[in-house]
Amino acid sequence: MTETTSRVNRRQSLQAAAAGAAGLFAAPAIVRGQNLNDKIRVAIVGMGGRAKAHAESLVELENESTAGVTLAGLCDCDQAKLKSAETVWTERSGHKIDTYDDMRRVLDDPSIDAVTFATPNHWHSLNVIWGCQAGKDVYVEKPGSHNIFEGRKMVQAARKYNRIVQHGTQCRSSPNIVEGIDKLHQGVIGEVYFARGIAYKIRGDLGKHAPRPVPDGLDWNAWCGPAAVHEFSNFQHRRWHWIWDYGNGEIGNQGVHQMDILRWGLKLDSHPMQISSIGSNYMQEKVHQSSAETPGVLSTSMKWADGKMIEFAVRDWYTNAEAGFRDKYPFVQKDFPVGTIFLGTEGTMIIPDYSSYYTFLGRNREPGPSAFEEGSPISNLPHFRNWALAVRARKQEFLSAEIEQGHYSAALCHLANIAYRVDRTLHFDGDSETFKDDAQADQLLTRPPRGAFTVPDVV
């Protein structure tokens, strides 16, 4: 799919949602024998931090006839989280919601049409693959993969089983950011020659691994799933973003959103050919003496075959602002500078949050076109609405963030981390998705198999 086609489809999808989609989705669509003039029954797997946004969006969409969804199920391998979520969302939705303690029961349930996954990163690709194999349409949180091999497998599964799979990079469904990227492509700042992203978030002391008994009601083996099983601790369970076996550090947590915008703005629908990263975990290792493994400070440069380049920077402690992020243009988390910067031959564009853009033209940085939304909200509801409308229409091309776009954006985070871990500049073959003459780096493209939880070579 070309970037032009993708842009047109995004605009069509947003316009359809705004107009009620009356004409576009009037005809019945049939999925596994079910008439989608009826409600699309959706289950949420994983009751962690992002599950609230999933549930809030789905409950709100229950009142929109064109989306036509019902929050039908909740699933978690932690009984305490599951019970709490059932109480909250039964009350909020005003109807009964089924609960499941194993996602395989969700996938085996023929009454469930689609599944959203708010699980930790190490589960995401297998979530997508199992969901597609079970004939469910899928919404998966970012980053869509824990590593590059598994990312490609989830794309293959979506294609093989003809599933509608949305990636949780919500900026793709923000009308303001869609407008900004369209203007960028139309030349509002001239020819774009460079782009930069930042994710500066004060993380504090992330703590230490102190083994303790697994809490009652938590299936720790299921929580670990495709990843290595470590001895349980609150650190392993709650700080997984900062552990290589479970997470991808700040660049994979927050940075994937900005990486996605960089790719989108520069029309990069391929992998970079050259990647360099240097970083440090100084604050966690030396100051806090934490068990965190991923870098708290990371500087990455990437270059594509056509000469386009991006930079990305992560910081986890006190910092200055950059390009007005935080101080003049607040992020949704007000204390943190986060955003993207595009540099062109006639000016610059910044995207400082999930719902705005600003341009500055010429040597004097005269204000140009811009759009913003008070409070810098995350475009959760529009992104879920876009997914629901695409499910109803059976059109992958209607998706704002179709899963292959998610794969390419997540891969940038993985490539940055791999270059940091091997501590040298890497050369990547985008066609084979392997490194050139670098067996050590290739080993970090995937992870060891783990029985029934192994991501298969053939999906």
Short mmCIF file of C-alpha atoms in Angstrom, two decimals:
data_model
loop_
_atom_site.label_atom_id
_atom_site.label_comp_id
_atom_site.label_asym_id
_atom_site.label_seq_id
_atom_site.Cartn_x
_atom_site.Cartn_y
_atom_site.Cartn_z
CA MET A 1 0.00 0.00 0.00
CA THR A 2 1.51 3.33 -1.02
CA GLU A 3 1.69 6.26 1.39
CA THR A 4 -0.69 8.23 -0.87
CA THR A 5 -3.23 5.42 -0.80
CA SER A 6 -2.78 5.06 2.95
CA ARG A 7 -3.37 8.78 3.45
CA VAL A 8 -6.51 8.72 1.31
CA ASN A 9 -7.82 5.72 3.23
CA ARG A 10 -7.15 7.40 6.57
CA ARG A 11 -9.04 10.47 5.42
CA GLN A 12 -11.92 8.36 4.09
CA SER A 13 -12.12 6.47 7.37
CA LEU A 14 -12.18 9.63 9.48
CA GLN A 15 -14.76 11.23 7.19
CA ALA A 16 -16.89 8.10 7.37
CA ALA A 17 -16.83 8.18 11.16
CA ALA A 18 -17.70 11.87 11.25
CA ALA A 19 -20.58 11.46 8.81
CA GLY A 20 -22.02 8.44 10.56
CA ALA A 21 -20.89 6.11 7.78
CA ALA A 22 -24.51 5.64 6.79
CA GLY A 23 -23.93 4.96 3.13
CA LEU A 24 -20.58 3.20 3.30
CA PHE A 25 -21.63 0.57 5.82
CA ALA A 26 -25.30 0.18 4.94
CA ALA A 27 -24.95 -3.25 3.32
CA PRO A 28 -24.67 -6.28 5.61
CA ALA A 29 -21.28 -7.92 5.96
CA ILE A 30 -20.92 -11.55 6.98
CA VAL A 31 -18.10 -12.82 9.19
CA ARG A 32 -18.01 -16.49 10.18
CA GLY A 33 -21.73 -16.68 9.55
CA GLN A 34 -22.63 -13.72 11.77
CA ASN A 35 -24.50 -10.76 10.30
CA LEU A 36 -22.61 -7.65 11.32
CA ASN A 37 -25.80 -5.62 11.34
CA ASP A 38 -25.78 -7.18 14.84
CA LYS A 39 -23.31 -5.99 17.46
CA ILE A 40 -19.63 -6.93 17.15
CA ARG A 41 -18.90 -8.70 20.43
CA VAL A 42 -15.46 -7.67 21.69
CA ALA A 43 -13.37 -9.10 24.56
CA ILE A 44 -10.41 -7.36 26.21
CA VAL A 45 -7.44 -9.51 27.21
CA GLY A 46 -5.15 -8.05 29.88
CA MET A 47 -6.46 -5.80 32.65
CA GLY A 48 -3.30 -3.70 33.01
CA GLY A 49 -2.76 0.01 32.48
CA ARG A 50 -4.04 0.37 28.91
CA ALA A 51 -7.11 -1.80 29.51
CA LYS A 52 -8.98 1.18 30.95
CA ALA A 53 -8.66 3.08 27.65
CA HIS A 54 -9.85 -0.02 25.75
CA ALA A 55 -12.89 -0.46 27.96
CA GLU A 56 -13.80 3.23 28.06
CA SER A 57 -13.66 3.44 24.28
CA LEU A 58 -15.67 0.27 23.69
CA VAL A 59 -18.36 1.25 26.21
CA GLU A 60 -18.71 4.63 24.53
CA LEU A 61 -18.88 2.98 21.10
CA GLU A 62 -21.76 0.82 22.33
CA ASN A 63 -23.91 3.92 21.91
CA GLU A 64 -22.84 4.53 18.30
CA SER A 65 -24.95 2.60 15.81
CA THR A 66 -22.37 2.80 13.01
CA ALA A 67 -19.63 1.23 15.16
CA GLY A 68 -22.02 -1.38 16.53
CA VAL A 69 -19.90 -2.99 19.24
CA THR A 70 -20.54 -4.57 22.63
CA LEU A 71 -17.95 -5.05 25.35
CA ALA A 72 -18.71 -8.72 25.85
CA GLY A 73 -15.72 -10.16 27.71
CA LEU A 74 -12.79 -9.49 30.02
CA CYS A 75 -9.79 -11.76 30.53
CA ASP A 76 -6.75 -11.85 32.79
CA CYS A 77 -4.59 -14.52 34.37
CA ASP A 78 -4.67 -12.49 37.62
CA GLN A 79 -7.96 -13.22 39.40
CA ALA A 80 -7.83 -10.06 41.54
CA LYS A 81 -7.45 -7.80 38.49
CA LEU A 82 -10.15 -9.71 36.65
CA LYS A 83 -12.67 -9.44 39.49
CA SER A 84 -12.02 -5.74 39.93
CA ALA A 85 -12.40 -5.07 36.20
CA GLU A 86 -15.63 -7.07 36.06
CA THR A 87 -17.14 -4.96 38.85
CA VAL A 88 -16.13 -1.65 37.29
CA TRP A 89 -17.11 -2.33 33.70
CA THR A 90 -20.34 -4.16 34.45
CA GLU A 91 -21.43 -1.03 36.30
CA ARG A 92 -20.12 1.35 33.63
CA SER A 93 -21.62 -0.56 30.70
CA GLY A 94 -24.89 -1.42 32.40
CA HIS A 95 -24.88 -5.03 31.21
CA LYS A 96 -23.37 -8.41 31.99
CA ILE A 97 -19.80 -9.04 30.81
CA ASP A 98 -18.35 -12.54 30.63
CA THR A 99 -14.99 -13.20 32.30
CA TYR A 100 -12.19 -15.58 31.32
CA ASP A 101 -9.03 -16.61 33.18
CA ASP A 102 -7.23 -17.86 30.05
CA MET A 103 -7.13 -16.07 26.70
CA ARG A 104 -7.43 -19.40 24.91
CA ARG A 105 -10.95 -19.67 26.31
CA VAL A 106 -11.72 -16.29 24.78
CA LEU A 107 -10.35 -17.39 21.41
CA ASP A 108 -12.31 -20.65 21.57
CA ASP A 109 -15.59 -18.83 22.29
CA PRO A 110 -17.61 -18.55 19.05
CA SER A 111 -19.69 -15.72 20.52
CA ILE A 112 -16.62 -13.43 20.59
CA ASP A 113 -16.02 -11.73 17.23
CA ALA A 114 -13.00 -9.57 18.02
CA VAL A 115 -10.35 -9.19 20.71
CA THR A 116 -8.32 -6.26 22.00
CA PHE A 117 -5.01 -7.00 23.71
CA ALA A 118 -3.70 -4.81 26.54
CA THR A 119 -1.10 -7.35 27.63
CA PRO A 120 2.64 -6.72 28.22
CA ASN A 121 4.91 -6.38 25.16
CA HIS A 122 6.29 -9.91 25.32
CA TRP A 123 2.81 -11.30 24.56
CA HIS A 124 1.73 -8.99 21.73
CA SER A 125 2.79 -10.91 18.63
CA LEU A 126 1.53 -14.27 19.88
CA ASN A 127 -1.72 -12.53 20.90
CA VAL A 128 -2.18 -11.35 17.32
CA ILE A 129 -1.22 -14.69 15.79
CA TRP A 130 -3.53 -16.73 18.03
CA GLY A 131 -6.33 -14.22 17.51
CA CYS A 132 -6.03 -14.39 13.73
CA GLN A 133 -5.82 -18.19 13.77
CA ALA A 134 -9.02 -18.27 15.82
CA GLY A 135 -10.82 -16.13 13.23
CA LYS A 136 -11.00 -13.03 15.44
CA ASP A 137 -10.28 -9.46 14.39
CA VAL A 138 -7.68 -7.86 16.63
CA TYR A 139 -6.65 -4.58 18.22
CA VAL A 140 -3.18 -4.85 19.80
CA GLU A 141 -1.36 -2.36 21.99
CA LYS A 142 1.93 -0.85 20.96
CA PRO A 143 4.57 -1.96 20.28
CA GLY A 144 2.92 -4.73 18.28
CA SER A 145 5.93 -6.97 18.77
CA HIS A 146 8.62 -7.77 21.30
CA ASN A 147 11.15 -8.46 18.53
CA ILE A 148 11.46 -8.21 14.75
CA PHE A 149 10.97 -11.89 13.90
CA GLU A 150 7.70 -12.04 15.83
CA GLY A 151 6.56 -8.77 14.29
CA ARG A 152 6.79 -10.19 10.79
CA LYS A 153 4.92 -13.32 11.90
CA MET A 154 1.95 -11.31 13.17
CA VAL A 155 1.73 -9.53 9.79
CA GLN A 156 1.81 -12.90 8.03
CA ALA A 157 -0.98 -14.17 10.27
CA ALA A 158 -3.18 -11.14 9.54
CA ARG A 159 -2.71 -11.71 5.80
CA LYS A 160 -3.15 -15.50 5.86
CA TYR A 161 -6.39 -15.41 7.87
CA ASN A 162 -7.69 -12.14 6.34
CA ARG A 163 -8.14 -10.45 9.69
CA ILE A 164 -8.59 -6.76 10.49
CA VAL A 165 -5.70 -5.93 12.85
CA GLN A 166 -5.19 -2.43 14.27
CA HIS A 167 -1.97 -1.32 15.97
CA GLY A 168 -2.30 0.92 19.04
CA THR A 169 -0.51 3.99 17.65
CA GLN A 170 -3.46 6.32 18.16
CA CYS A 171 -1.94 9.43 16.56
CA ARG A 172 -2.85 7.90 13.19
CA SER A 173 -6.51 8.53 14.09
CA SER A 174 -6.10 12.09 15.35
CA PRO A 175 -7.79 14.42 12.81
CA ASN A 176 -5.33 17.21 13.68
CA ILE A 177 -2.25 15.05 13.20
CA VAL A 178 -3.68 13.55 10.00
CA GLU A 179 -4.08 17.14 8.79
CA GLY A 180 -0.53 18.01 9.80
CA ILE A 181 1.01 15.01 8.05
CA ASP A 182 -1.05 15.74 4.94
CA LYS A 183 0.28 19.30 4.91
CA LEU A 184 3.81 18.00 5.46
CA HIS A 185 3.42 15.77 2.40
CA GLN A 186 1.97 18.68 0.41
CA GLY A 187 5.14 20.69 1.09
CA VAL A 188 4.11 23.13 3.81
CA ILE A 189 7.74 23.25 5.06
CA GLY A 190 9.28 22.45 1.69
CA GLU A 191 11.28 19.30 1.17
CA VAL A 192 11.74 17.47 4.47
CA TYR A 193 15.37 16.48 4.88
CA PHE A 194 15.57 15.30 8.49
CA ALA A 195 13.40 14.39 11.49
CA ARG A 196 13.95 13.86 15.19
CA GLY A 197 11.95 12.33 18.02
CA ILE A 198 12.35 12.59 21.79
CA ALA A 199 10.90 10.84 24.83
CA TYR A 200 12.11 12.46 28.04
CA LYS A 201 10.33 11.05 31.09
CA ILE A 202 11.46 11.12 34.71
CA ARG A 203 11.24 7.49 35.84
CA GLY A 204 12.77 7.70 39.31
CA ASP A 205 14.04 4.63 41.13
CA LEU A 206 12.59 1.62 39.32
CA GLY A 207 13.43 -0.70 42.22
CA LYS A 208 15.13 -4.04 42.69
CA HIS A 209 14.31 -7.66 41.96
CA ALA A 210 13.47 -9.22 45.35
CA PRO A 211 12.02 -12.73 44.87
CA ARG A 212 8.84 -13.56 46.78
CA PRO A 213 5.99 -16.09 46.50
CA VAL A 214 3.60 -15.71 43.58
CA PRO A 215 0.41 -14.01 44.86
CA ASP A 216 -2.71 -16.15 45.16
CA GLY A 217 -4.81 -16.02 42.03
CA LEU A 218 -1.98 -15.10 39.62
CA ASP A 219 -0.96 -17.68 37.00
CA TRP A 220 2.69 -16.63 36.70
CA ASN A 221 3.48 -19.20 34.01
CA ALA A 222 0.69 -17.79 31.82
CA TRP A 223 1.78 -14.20 32.53
CA CYS A 224 5.30 -15.02 31.32
CA GLY A 225 3.89 -16.81 28.28
CA PRO A 226 6.35 -16.62 25.35
CA ALA A 227 9.09 -15.08 27.52
CA ALA A 228 11.54 -16.69 29.91
CA VAL A 229 10.08 -17.52 33.33
CA HIS A 230 11.92 -15.60 36.02
CA GLU A 231 11.48 -15.99 39.74
CA PHE A 232 8.51 -13.84 40.72
CA SER A 233 8.98 -10.42 42.28
CA ASN A 234 7.08 -7.15 42.25
CA PHE A 235 9.89 -5.79 40.08
CA GLN A 236 9.47 -8.53 37.46
CA HIS A 237 5.68 -8.17 37.50
CA ARG A 238 5.34 -4.37 37.56
CA ARG A 239 8.57 -3.06 35.99
CA TRP A 240 8.55 -5.30 32.94
CA HIS A 241 9.05 -2.40 30.50
CA TRP A 242 12.63 -2.14 31.77
CA ILE A 243 13.51 -5.87 31.51
CA TRP A 244 14.75 -7.24 28.18
CA ASP A 245 12.81 -10.51 28.39
CA TYR A 246 9.48 -8.71 28.83
CA GLY A 247 9.78 -5.13 27.58
CA ASN A 248 11.64 -2.83 25.21
CA GLY A 249 12.61 0.12 27.40
CA GLU A 250 11.36 3.68 26.99
CA ILE A 251 11.97 3.70 23.26
CA GLY A 252 9.54 0.80 22.89
CA ASN A 253 7.11 2.10 25.50
CA GLN A 254 6.68 5.80 24.64
CA GLY A 255 9.04 6.12 21.70
CA VAL A 256 7.11 3.84 19.36
CA HIS A 257 4.44 6.55 19.01
CA GLN A 258 7.00 9.12 17.91
CA MET A 259 8.87 6.61 15.73
CA ASP A 260 5.57 5.92 13.97
CA ILE A 261 5.03 9.64 13.32
CA LEU A 262 8.59 10.00 11.99
CA ARG A 263 8.04 7.14 9.54
CA TRP A 264 4.64 8.49 8.51
CA GLY A 265 5.91 12.01 7.95
CA LEU A 266 8.96 10.92 5.96
CA LYS A 267 6.99 8.29 3.95
CA LEU A 268 9.27 5.50 5.17
CA ASP A 269 7.58 2.20 4.35
CA SER A 270 10.78 0.16 4.60
CA HIS A 271 13.45 -0.60 7.18
CA PRO A 272 16.55 1.56 7.64
CA MET A 273 19.82 0.25 6.23
CA GLN A 274 22.13 1.67 8.94
CA ILE A 275 21.55 2.01 12.69
CA SER A 276 23.75 3.44 15.44
CA SER A 277 22.91 3.70 19.14
CA ILE A 278 24.83 4.70 22.22
CA GLY A 279 23.35 4.81 25.67
CA SER A 280 23.69 4.28 29.38
CA ASN A 281 21.72 3.09 32.38
CA TYR A 282 23.77 5.26 34.71
CA MET A 283 20.98 6.57 36.96
CA GLN A 284 19.48 3.14 37.58
CA GLU A 285 22.77 1.25 37.94
CA LYS A 286 24.95 3.76 39.79
CA VAL A 287 22.56 6.11 41.60
CA HIS A 288 19.50 3.98 42.38
CA GLN A 289 21.22 0.58 42.09
CA SER A 290 18.06 -0.68 40.43
CA SER A 291 17.58 -3.99 38.60
CA ALA A 292 16.43 -2.19 35.44
CA GLU A 293 18.23 -3.47 32.32
CA THR A 294 17.15 -1.19 29.47
CA PRO A 295 18.96 2.13 28.86
CA GLY A 296 17.67 5.23 30.62
CA VAL A 297 19.60 7.46 28.22
CA LEU A 298 19.72 6.47 24.55
CA SER A 299 20.71 8.33 21.39
CA THR A 300 19.94 6.65 18.06
CA SER A 301 20.57 7.58 14.42
CA MET A 302 19.11 5.73 11.44
CA LYS A 303 19.61 6.09 7.70
CA TRP A 304 17.54 4.72 4.81
CA ALA A 305 18.70 3.66 1.36
CA ASP A 306 17.37 6.90 -0.18
CA GLY A 307 19.48 9.01 2.20
CA LYS A 308 16.70 10.05 4.62
CA MET A 309 17.71 10.12 8.28
CA ILE A 310 16.12 10.28 11.70
CA GLU A 311 17.43 10.71 15.22
CA PHE A 312 15.78 9.62 18.44
CA ALA A 313 16.66 10.45 22.05
CA VAL A 314 15.48 8.95 25.35
CA ARG A 315 16.19 10.40 28.83
CA ASP A 316 14.88 9.18 32.18
CA TRP A 317 15.91 11.96 34.58
CA TYR A 318 15.86 15.75 34.88
CA THR A 319 16.21 17.47 31.53
CA ASN A 320 15.82 20.67 29.58
CA ALA A 321 12.95 20.98 27.15
CA GLU A 322 13.40 20.83 23.37
CA ALA A 323 11.53 22.64 20.57
CA GLY A 324 9.12 24.01 23.17
CA PHE A 325 7.93 20.55 24.20
CA ARG A 326 6.63 20.51 27.79
CA ASP A 327 7.22 24.22 28.58
CA LYS A 328 5.24 25.83 25.74
CA TYR A 329 3.51 22.81 24.21
CA PRO A 330 2.51 20.43 27.04
CA PHE A 331 2.32 16.70 26.53
CA VAL A 332 -0.61 14.76 27.99
CA GLN A 333 1.75 14.04 30.92
CA LYS A 334 2.53 17.70 31.62
CA ASP A 335 5.98 17.27 33.17
CA PHE A 336 7.58 15.48 30.23
CA PRO A 337 9.01 16.75 26.92
CA VAL A 338 7.88 14.30 24.23
CA GLY A 339 7.38 14.84 20.51
CA THR A 340 8.65 14.90 16.94
CA ILE A 341 10.40 17.56 14.87
CA PHE A 342 10.49 17.74 11.07
CA LEU A 343 13.06 19.96 9.34
CA GLY A 344 12.39 21.18 5.80
CA THR A 345 13.87 23.50 3.21
CA GLU A 346 11.23 26.16 4.00
CA GLY A 347 10.55 25.68 7.69
CA THR A 348 9.87 23.23 10.50
CA MET A 349 6.94 21.28 11.91
CA ILE A 350 6.55 19.94 15.45
CA ILE A 351 4.07 17.38 16.79
CA PRO A 352 4.33 17.73 20.58
CA ASP A 353 1.58 15.36 21.73
CA TYR A 354 -1.16 13.02 20.49
CA SER A 355 -3.47 15.65 18.99
CA SER A 356 -1.72 18.73 17.59
CA TYR A 357 0.83 20.12 15.15
CA TYR A 358 2.53 23.49 14.61
CA THR A 359 4.58 24.88 11.71
CA PHE A 360 7.16 27.66 11.64
CA LEU A 361 8.15 29.10 8.27
CA GLY A 362 11.33 30.70 7.00
CA ARG A 363 14.39 32.08 8.74
CA ASN A 364 12.22 34.10 11.15
CA ARG A 365 10.08 31.10 12.12
CA GLU A 366 6.81 32.80 11.27
CA PRO A 367 3.83 30.75 12.55
CA GLY A 368 2.25 28.72 9.78
CA PRO A 369 -0.66 26.25 9.68
CA SER A 370 -1.42 24.52 12.99
CA ALA A 371 -4.16 22.69 14.85
CA PHE A 372 -4.49 21.66 18.47
CA GLU A 373 -6.98 20.30 20.95
CA GLU A 374 -7.27 21.60 24.49
CA GLY A 375 -5.74 19.24 27.01
CA SER A 376 -3.64 17.35 24.44
CA PRO A 377 -5.84 14.23 24.64
CA ILE A 378 -4.93 10.79 23.34
CA SER A 379 -7.08 9.79 20.36
CA ASN A 380 -8.28 6.55 21.94
CA LEU A 381 -11.93 6.72 20.94
CA PRO A 382 -11.30 7.70 17.28
CA HIS A 383 -8.75 4.87 16.97
CA PHE A 384 -11.14 2.23 18.30
CA ARG A 385 -13.95 3.67 16.18
CA ASN A 386 -11.75 3.44 13.09
CA TRP A 387 -11.01 -0.21 13.91
CA ALA A 388 -14.68 -1.05 14.49
CA LEU A 389 -15.73 0.54 11.19
CA ALA A 390 -13.00 -1.35 9.34
CA VAL A 391 -14.14 -4.61 10.98
CA ARG A 392 -17.71 -3.94 9.92
CA ALA A 393 -16.66 -3.10 6.35
CA ARG A 394 -14.14 -5.99 6.15
CA LYS A 395 -11.58 -3.53 4.74
CA GLN A 396 -8.00 -3.65 6.00
CA GLU A 397 -7.26 -0.52 3.98
CA PHE A 398 -9.67 1.53 6.11
CA LEU A 399 -7.45 1.08 9.17
CA SER A 400 -5.50 4.09 10.39
CA ALA A 401 -2.69 1.90 11.77
CA GLU A 402 -2.83 -1.43 9.95
CA ILE A 403 -0.59 -4.01 11.58
CA GLU A 404 2.20 -3.91 8.97
CA GLN A 405 2.62 -0.20 9.68
CA GLY A 406 2.85 -1.15 13.35
CA HIS A 407 5.51 -3.73 12.52
CA TYR A 408 7.71 -1.21 10.73
CA SER A 409 7.42 1.32 13.56
CA ALA A 410 8.04 -1.22 16.33
CA ALA A 411 11.03 -2.54 14.37
CA LEU A 412 12.73 0.88 14.64
CA CYS A 413 12.60 0.57 18.42
CA HIS A 414 13.98 -2.97 18.28
CA LEU A 415 16.78 -1.95 15.90
CA ALA A 416 17.77 0.93 18.18
CA ASN A 417 17.92 -1.43 21.17
CA ILE A 418 19.91 -4.07 19.29
CA ALA A 419 22.52 -1.51 18.17
CA TYR A 420 22.83 -0.38 21.78
CA ARG A 421 23.20 -3.92 23.08
CA VAL A 422 25.92 -4.98 20.61
CA ASP A 423 27.56 -1.53 20.87
CA ARG A 424 28.33 -0.89 17.22
CA THR A 425 26.85 0.48 14.02
CA LEU A 426 24.66 -2.12 12.31
CA HIS A 427 23.79 -2.68 8.65
CA PHE A 428 20.34 -4.15 8.09
CA ASP A 429 18.91 -5.98 5.08
CA GLY A 430 15.27 -4.94 5.01
CA ASP A 431 14.23 -7.64 2.54
CA SER A 432 15.40 -10.57 4.69
CA GLU A 433 14.99 -8.65 7.98
CA THR A 434 18.43 -9.76 9.10
CA PHE A 435 21.74 -8.02 9.70
CA LYS A 436 24.60 -8.17 7.24
CA ASP A 437 27.37 -10.49 8.44
CA ASP A 438 26.52 -10.07 12.12
CA ALA A 439 25.51 -13.27 13.88
CA GLN A 440 25.50 -11.63 17.32
CA ALA A 441 22.99 -8.99 16.26
CA ASP A 442 20.89 -11.60 14.41
CA GLN A 443 20.48 -13.52 17.68
CA LEU A 444 18.58 -10.52 19.09
CA LEU A 445 16.01 -10.57 16.27
CA THR A 446 14.10 -13.30 18.14
CA ARG A 447 14.22 -15.26 21.41
CA PRO A 448 14.44 -18.88 22.53
CA PRO A 449 11.32 -21.04 22.07
CA ARG A 450 9.14 -21.83 25.08
CA GLY A 451 6.96 -24.86 24.49
CA ALA A 452 3.32 -24.16 23.74
CA PHE A 453 4.00 -20.41 23.94
CA THR A 454 6.54 -20.38 21.09
CA VAL A 455 5.84 -18.05 18.18
CA PRO A 456 5.83 -20.46 15.20
CA ASP A 457 7.92 -20.19 12.05
CA VAL A 458 4.79 -20.94 10.04
CA VAL A 459 1.66 -19.18 11.24
#
